[in-house]
Coordinates of C-alpha atoms in Angstrom, one line a residue:
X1 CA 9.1 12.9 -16.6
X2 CA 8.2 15.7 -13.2
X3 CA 4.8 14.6 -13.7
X4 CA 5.1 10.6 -13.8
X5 CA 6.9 11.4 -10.8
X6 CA 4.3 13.3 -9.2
X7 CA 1.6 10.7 -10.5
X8 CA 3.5 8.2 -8.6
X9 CA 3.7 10.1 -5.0
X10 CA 0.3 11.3 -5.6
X11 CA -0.6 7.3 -5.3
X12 CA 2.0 6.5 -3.3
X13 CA 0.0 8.7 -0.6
X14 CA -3.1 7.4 -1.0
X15 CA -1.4 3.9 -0.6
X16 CA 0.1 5.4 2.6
X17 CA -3.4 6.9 3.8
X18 CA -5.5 3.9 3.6
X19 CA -3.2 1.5 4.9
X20 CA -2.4 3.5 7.9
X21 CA -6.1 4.6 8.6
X22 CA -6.7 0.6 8.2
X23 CA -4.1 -0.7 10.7
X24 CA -5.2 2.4 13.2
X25 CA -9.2 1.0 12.5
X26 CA -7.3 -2.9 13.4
X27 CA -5.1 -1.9 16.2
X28 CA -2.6 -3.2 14.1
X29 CA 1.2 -2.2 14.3
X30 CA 3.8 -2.4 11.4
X31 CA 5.7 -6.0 13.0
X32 CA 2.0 -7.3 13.1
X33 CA 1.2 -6.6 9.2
X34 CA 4.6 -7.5 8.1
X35 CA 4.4 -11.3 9.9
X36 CA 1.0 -11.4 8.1
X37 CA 2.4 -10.0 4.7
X38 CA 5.3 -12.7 5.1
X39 CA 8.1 -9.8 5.3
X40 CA 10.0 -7.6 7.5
X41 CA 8.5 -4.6 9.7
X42 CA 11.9 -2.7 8.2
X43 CA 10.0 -3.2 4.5
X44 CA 6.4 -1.9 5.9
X45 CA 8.4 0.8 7.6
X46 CA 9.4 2.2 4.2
X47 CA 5.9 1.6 2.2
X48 CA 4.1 3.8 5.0
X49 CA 7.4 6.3 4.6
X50 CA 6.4 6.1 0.7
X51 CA 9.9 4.8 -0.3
X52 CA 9.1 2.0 -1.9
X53 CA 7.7 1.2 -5.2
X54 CA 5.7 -1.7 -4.4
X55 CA 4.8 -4.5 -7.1
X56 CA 1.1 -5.8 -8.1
X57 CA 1.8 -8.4 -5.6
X58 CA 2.5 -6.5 -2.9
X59 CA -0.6 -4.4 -3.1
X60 CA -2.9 -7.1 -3.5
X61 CA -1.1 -8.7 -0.3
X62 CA -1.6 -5.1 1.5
X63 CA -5.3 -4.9 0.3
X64 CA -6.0 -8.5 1.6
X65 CA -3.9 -8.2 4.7
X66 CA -6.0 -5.2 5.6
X67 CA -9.5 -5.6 4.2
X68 CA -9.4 -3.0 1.7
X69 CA -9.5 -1.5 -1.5
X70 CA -6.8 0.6 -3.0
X71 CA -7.5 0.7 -6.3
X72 CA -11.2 0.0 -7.9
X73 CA -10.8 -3.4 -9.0
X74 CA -10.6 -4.3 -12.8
X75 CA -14.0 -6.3 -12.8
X76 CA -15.1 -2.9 -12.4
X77 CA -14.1 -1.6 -15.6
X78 CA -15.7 -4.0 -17.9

């Protein structure tokens, strides 16, 4: 179970990383992504604090928000 947990932050900071790096790149502050992610800056507060455990959707709403990629996408694998 100490490693799922570590796992988890260990992603969790890379989330963190390219989101912030991102939104430094776009000039972009936390109120600014969250009215363009359709939620509160309090909720972006704590994903770039890595205390939240975000969803699929989520993720894909940060990555195209942003521009990015987090993860290699699954088209990818095949």
């Amino acid at each position: 179970m100490e490693q799922e947990v570590k796992d988890w932050e260990k992603y969790s900071r890379q989330i963190v990383l390219a989101m912030s790096k991102r939104m430094a790149e776009l000039g972009m502050t936390q109120q600014m992504l969250a009215e363009k992610m359709n939620c509160t800056q309090q909720y972006i507060s704590k994903v770039l604090k890595g205390q939240k455990n975000m969803s699929l959707e989520t993720l894909c709403k940060i990555e195209n928000t942003l521009g990015i990629e987090i993860f290699k996408r699954l088209d990818d694998i095949e």
